[in-house]
PDB file of C-alpha atoms in Angstrom:
ATOM      1  CA  UNK A   1    -104.314 -37.512 -29.454  1.00  0.00           C
ATOM      2  CA  UNK A   2    -103.006 -38.498 -26.093  1.00  0.00           C
ATOM      3  CA  UNK A   3    -102.172 -36.729 -22.881  1.00  0.00           C
ATOM      4  CA  UNK A   4     -98.816 -35.813 -21.482  1.00  0.00           C
ATOM      5  CA  UNK A   5     -97.960 -34.680 -17.981  1.00  0.00           C
ATOM      6  CA  UNK A   6     -94.625 -32.929 -18.478  1.00  0.00           C
ATOM      7  CA  UNK A   7     -94.544 -31.209 -15.102  1.00  0.00           C
ATOM      8  CA  UNK A   8     -94.205 -34.441 -13.163  1.00  0.00           C
ATOM      9  CA  UNK A   9     -96.277 -36.030 -10.432  1.00  0.00           C
ATOM     10  CA  UNK A  10     -99.893 -35.204  -9.669  1.00  0.00           C
ATOM     11  CA  UNK A  11     -99.733 -31.491 -10.476  1.00  0.00           C
ATOM     12  CA  UNK A  12    -103.282 -31.090 -11.718  1.00  0.00           C
ATOM     13  CA  UNK A  13    -102.057 -29.831 -15.110  1.00  0.00           C
ATOM     14  CA  UNK A  14    -101.387 -31.836 -18.255  1.00  0.00           C
ATOM     15  CA  UNK A  15    -101.354 -31.475 -22.023  1.00  0.00           C
ATOM     16  CA  UNK A  16    -104.244 -33.224 -23.769  1.00  0.00           C
ATOM     17  CA  UNK A  17    -104.526 -32.914 -27.549  1.00  0.00           C
ATOM     18  CA  UNK A  18    -102.181 -29.936 -27.490  1.00  0.00           C
ATOM     19  CA  UNK A  19    -104.064 -27.966 -24.817  1.00  0.00           C
ATOM     20  CA  UNK A  20    -103.195 -27.252 -21.194  1.00  0.00           C
ATOM     21  CA  UNK A  21    -105.872 -29.051 -19.152  1.00  0.00           C
ATOM     22  CA  UNK A  22    -106.332 -28.220 -15.462  1.00  0.00           C
ATOM     23  CA  UNK A  23    -107.972 -30.574 -12.983  1.00  0.00           C
ATOM     24  CA  UNK A  24    -110.060 -29.052 -10.214  1.00  0.00           C
ATOM     25  CA  UNK A  25    -111.895 -31.180  -7.616  1.00  0.00           C
ATOM     26  CA  UNK A  26    -114.818 -28.757  -7.727  1.00  0.00           C
ATOM     27  CA  UNK A  27    -115.033 -27.970 -11.479  1.00  0.00           C
ATOM     28  CA  UNK A  28    -113.505 -30.978 -13.232  1.00  0.00           C
ATOM     29  CA  UNK A  29    -111.270 -30.550 -16.286  1.00  0.00           C
ATOM     30  CA  UNK A  30    -110.777 -26.965 -17.495  1.00  0.00           C
ATOM     31  CA  UNK A  31    -108.980 -25.293 -20.404  1.00  0.00           C
ATOM     32  CA  UNK A  32    -108.553 -21.694 -21.548  1.00  0.00           C
ATOM     33  CA  UNK A  33    -109.596 -18.566 -19.666  1.00  0.00           C
ATOM     34  CA  UNK A  34    -110.537 -19.261 -16.053  1.00  0.00           C
ATOM     35  CA  UNK A  35    -108.721 -22.621 -15.945  1.00  0.00           C
ATOM     36  CA  UNK A  36    -107.270 -23.491 -12.537  1.00  0.00           C
ATOM     37  CA  UNK A  37    -106.342 -26.341 -10.235  1.00  0.00           C
ATOM     38  CA  UNK A  38    -108.153 -27.231  -6.993  1.00  0.00           C
ATOM     39  CA  UNK A  39    -105.774 -25.214  -4.821  1.00  0.00           C
ATOM     40  CA  UNK A  40    -106.637 -21.971  -6.677  1.00  0.00           C
ATOM     41  CA  UNK A  41    -110.367 -22.683  -7.120  1.00  0.00           C
ATOM     42  CA  UNK A  42    -111.721 -19.912  -4.859  1.00  0.00           C
ATOM     43  CA  UNK A  43    -109.333 -17.253  -6.231  1.00  0.00           C
ATOM     44  CA  UNK A  44    -110.076 -18.215  -9.834  1.00  0.00           C
ATOM     45  CA  UNK A  45    -113.836 -18.061  -9.207  1.00  0.00           C
ATOM     46  CA  UNK A  46    -113.507 -14.489  -7.878  1.00  0.00           C
ATOM     47  CA  UNK A  47    -111.441 -13.325 -10.870  1.00  0.00           C
ATOM     48  CA  UNK A  48    -111.752 -15.914 -13.668  1.00  0.00           C
ATOM     49  CA  UNK A  49    -110.405 -13.720 -16.491  1.00  0.00           C
ATOM     50  CA  UNK A  50    -106.972 -13.518 -14.889  1.00  0.00           C
ATOM     51  CA  UNK A  51    -106.465 -17.296 -14.814  1.00  0.00           C
ATOM     52  CA  UNK A  52    -104.387 -19.298 -15.648  1.00  0.00           C
ATOM     53  CA  UNK A  53    -101.935 -16.396 -16.159  1.00  0.00           C
ATOM     54  CA  UNK A  54    -102.391 -15.291 -12.508  1.00  0.00           C
ATOM     55  CA  UNK A  55    -101.106 -18.592 -11.176  1.00  0.00           C
ATOM     56  CA  UNK A  56     -97.850 -18.071  -9.249  1.00  0.00           C
ATOM     57  CA  UNK A  57     -94.575 -18.603 -11.136  1.00  0.00           C
ATOM     58  CA  UNK A  58     -93.938 -21.698  -9.018  1.00  0.00           C
ATOM     59  CA  UNK A  59     -97.145 -23.394 -10.268  1.00  0.00           C
ATOM     60  CA  UNK A  60     -96.473 -26.484 -12.435  1.00  0.00           C
ATOM     61  CA  UNK A  61     -98.510 -24.884 -15.257  1.00  0.00           C
ATOM     62  CA  UNK A  62     -95.670 -22.476 -16.042  1.00  0.00           C
ATOM     63  CA  UNK A  63     -93.110 -25.297 -16.060  1.00  0.00           C
ATOM     64  CA  UNK A  64     -95.351 -27.340 -18.335  1.00  0.00           C
ATOM     65  CA  UNK A  65     -95.911 -24.507 -20.800  1.00  0.00           C
ATOM     66  CA  UNK A  66     -92.189 -23.738 -20.965  1.00  0.00           C
ATOM     67  CA  UNK A  67     -91.589 -27.337 -22.132  1.00  0.00           C
ATOM     68  CA  UNK A  68     -94.025 -27.302 -25.031  1.00  0.00           C
ATOM     69  CA  UNK A  69     -95.138 -25.015 -27.848  1.00  0.00           C
ATOM     70  CA  UNK A  70     -98.758 -23.858 -27.604  1.00  0.00           C
ATOM     71  CA  UNK A  71    -101.207 -25.049 -30.253  1.00  0.00           C
ATOM     72  CA  UNK A  72    -103.698 -22.227 -29.700  1.00  0.00           C
ATOM     73  CA  UNK A  73    -104.106 -18.983 -27.749  1.00  0.00           C
ATOM     74  CA  UNK A  74    -105.572 -20.685 -24.676  1.00  0.00           C
ATOM     75  CA  UNK A  75    -102.181 -21.322 -23.078  1.00  0.00           C
ATOM     76  CA  UNK A  76    -101.420 -17.820 -21.818  1.00  0.00           C
ATOM     77  CA  UNK A  77     -98.481 -16.696 -19.700  1.00  0.00           C
ATOM     78  CA  UNK A  78     -94.901 -17.387 -20.666  1.00  0.00           C
ATOM     79  CA  UNK A  79     -95.907 -19.754 -23.473  1.00  0.00           C
ATOM     80  CA  UNK A  80     -97.202 -16.874 -25.585  1.00  0.00           C
ATOM     81  CA  UNK A  81     -93.910 -15.026 -25.087  1.00  0.00           C
ATOM     82  CA  UNK A  82     -92.063 -18.182 -26.158  1.00  0.00           C
ATOM     83  CA  UNK A  83     -94.280 -18.466 -29.235  1.00  0.00           C
ATOM     84  CA  UNK A  84     -93.745 -14.827 -30.258  1.00  0.00           C
ATOM     85  CA  UNK A  85     -89.988 -15.371 -29.901  1.00  0.00           C
ATOM     86  CA  UNK A  86     -90.268 -18.388 -32.195  1.00  0.00           C
ATOM     87  CA  UNK A  87     -92.231 -16.365 -34.751  1.00  0.00           C
ATOM     88  CA  UNK A  88     -89.605 -13.599 -34.649  1.00  0.00           C
ATOM     89  CA  UNK A  89     -86.811 -16.136 -35.174  1.00  0.00           C
ATOM     90  CA  UNK A  90     -88.688 -17.733 -38.061  1.00  0.00           C
ATOM     91  CA  UNK A  91     -89.368 -14.335 -39.665  1.00  0.00           C
ATOM     92  CA  UNK A  92     -85.670 -13.495 -39.419  1.00  0.00           C
ATOM     93  CA  UNK A  93     -84.719 -16.774 -41.111  1.00  0.00           C
ATOM     94  CA  UNK A  94     -87.249 -16.205 -43.899  1.00  0.00           C
ATOM     95  CA  UNK A  95     -85.839 -12.704 -44.464  1.00  0.00           C
ATOM     96  CA  UNK A  96     -82.295 -14.083 -44.669  1.00  0.00           C
ATOM     97  CA  UNK A  97     -83.396 -16.820 -47.059  1.00  0.00           C
ATOM     98  CA  UNK A  98     -85.185 -14.294 -49.283  1.00  0.00           C
ATOM     99  CA  UNK A  99     -82.028 -12.165 -49.387  1.00  0.00           C
ATOM    100  CA  UNK A 100     -79.888 -15.211 -50.258  1.00  0.00           C
ATOM    101  CA  UNK A 101     -82.251 -16.248 -53.089  1.00  0.00           C
ATOM    102  CA  UNK A 102     -82.156 -12.706 -54.460  1.00  0.00           C
ATOM    103  CA  UNK A 103     -78.349 -12.670 -54.435  1.00  0.00           C
ATOM    104  CA  UNK A 104     -78.243 -16.095 -56.072  1.00  0.00           C
ATOM    105  CA  UNK A 105     -80.591 -14.927 -58.842  1.00  0.00           C
ATOM    106  CA  UNK A 106     -78.370 -11.898 -59.468  1.00  0.00           C
ATOM    107  CA  UNK A 107     -75.295 -14.137 -59.748  1.00  0.00           C
ATOM    108  CA  UNK A 108     -77.068 -16.499 -62.131  1.00  0.00           C
ATOM    109  CA  UNK A 109     -78.036 -13.518 -64.262  1.00  0.00           C
ATOM    110  CA  UNK A 110     -74.411 -12.341 -64.422  1.00  0.00           C
ATOM    111  CA  UNK A 111     -73.186 -15.820 -65.338  1.00  0.00           C
ATOM    112  CA  UNK A 112     -75.795 -16.089 -68.091  1.00  0.00           C
ATOM    113  CA  UNK A 113     -74.782 -12.672 -69.465  1.00  0.00           C
ATOM    114  CA  UNK A 114     -71.095 -13.656 -69.554  1.00  0.00           C
ATOM    115  CA  UNK A 115     -71.870 -16.995 -71.188  1.00  0.00           C
ATOM    116  CA  UNK A 116     -74.087 -15.272 -73.769  1.00  0.00           C
ATOM    117  CA  UNK A 117     -71.237 -12.925 -74.745  1.00  0.00           C
ATOM    118  CA  UNK A 118     -68.928 -15.898 -75.255  1.00  0.00           C
ATOM    119  CA  UNK A 119     -71.424 -17.867 -77.329  1.00  0.00           C
ATOM    120  CA  UNK A 120     -71.112 -17.789 -81.100  1.00  0.00           C
ATOM    121  CA  UNK A 121     -74.675 -18.927 -81.809  1.00  0.00           C
ATOM    122  CA  UNK A 122     -77.237 -16.052 -81.891  1.00  0.00           C
ATOM    123  CA  UNK A 123     -79.953 -18.512 -80.802  1.00  0.00           C
ATOM    124  CA  UNK A 124     -77.875 -19.630 -77.790  1.00  0.00           C
ATOM    125  CA  UNK A 125     -77.206 -15.981 -76.898  1.00  0.00           C
ATOM    126  CA  UNK A 126     -80.966 -15.300 -77.016  1.00  0.00           C
ATOM    127  CA  UNK A 127     -81.612 -18.294 -74.708  1.00  0.00           C
ATOM    128  CA  UNK A 128     -79.024 -17.056 -72.197  1.00  0.00           C
ATOM    129  CA  UNK A 129     -80.581 -13.603 -72.321  1.00  0.00           C
ATOM    130  CA  UNK A 130     -84.032 -15.066 -71.586  1.00  0.00           C
ATOM    131  CA  UNK A 131     -82.540 -17.052 -68.701  1.00  0.00           C
ATOM    132  CA  UNK A 132     -80.927 -13.908 -67.367  1.00  0.00           C
ATOM    133  CA  UNK A 133     -84.251 -12.037 -67.492  1.00  0.00           C
ATOM    134  CA  UNK A 134     -85.990 -14.924 -65.723  1.00  0.00           C
ATOM    135  CA  UNK A 135     -83.366 -14.804 -62.984  1.00  0.00           C
ATOM    136  CA  UNK A 136     -83.861 -11.045 -62.624  1.00  0.00           C
ATOM    137  CA  UNK A 137     -87.581 -11.700 -62.099  1.00  0.00           C
ATOM    138  CA  UNK A 138     -86.731 -13.786 -58.996  1.00  0.00           C
ATOM    139  CA  UNK A 139     -85.183 -10.789 -57.279  1.00  0.00           C
TER     140      UNK A 139
END
C-alpha cells in the first residue's frame, strides 16, 4: 500500500497502509496509542494513553481522520464516531432490506395461492402450493 497525506503540507500526519502515521523528530514514525507529532512530544510522553485523541481540534490529525474511514481501532477521536455512524446507517439499511424481502416473499406467496386456485391441473396446484410454502420460509 502507499501513503497519502490528506491534511496538506508538512503536517507530520499521513495515512500509510490505512493507518494514521505520526512523525516525531524525537521518536520517528508512530501509530496507535501514544502517537504524536514533534510539537506535542513532551506532552504525549507525560500522558501517552491520551494521545492522539488529546491533540487539539485544530491539529491536522483530526482533519485527516475526518476525510478517511479508519481501517482499525488505532485511529481514535472523531474517526471512531464517524465509523459508528456508518455502522448505524448500514444496520438501518440492512433492516429495511430484510423487511422488503419479507414483504416480497409474502406477496409471492399470495400470487402463488391465487394462481393455484385458478389452475385446473392438480399437479400444477401442488407445485404452486410448494412454491408458496417456500416463499413463506423466506419471511
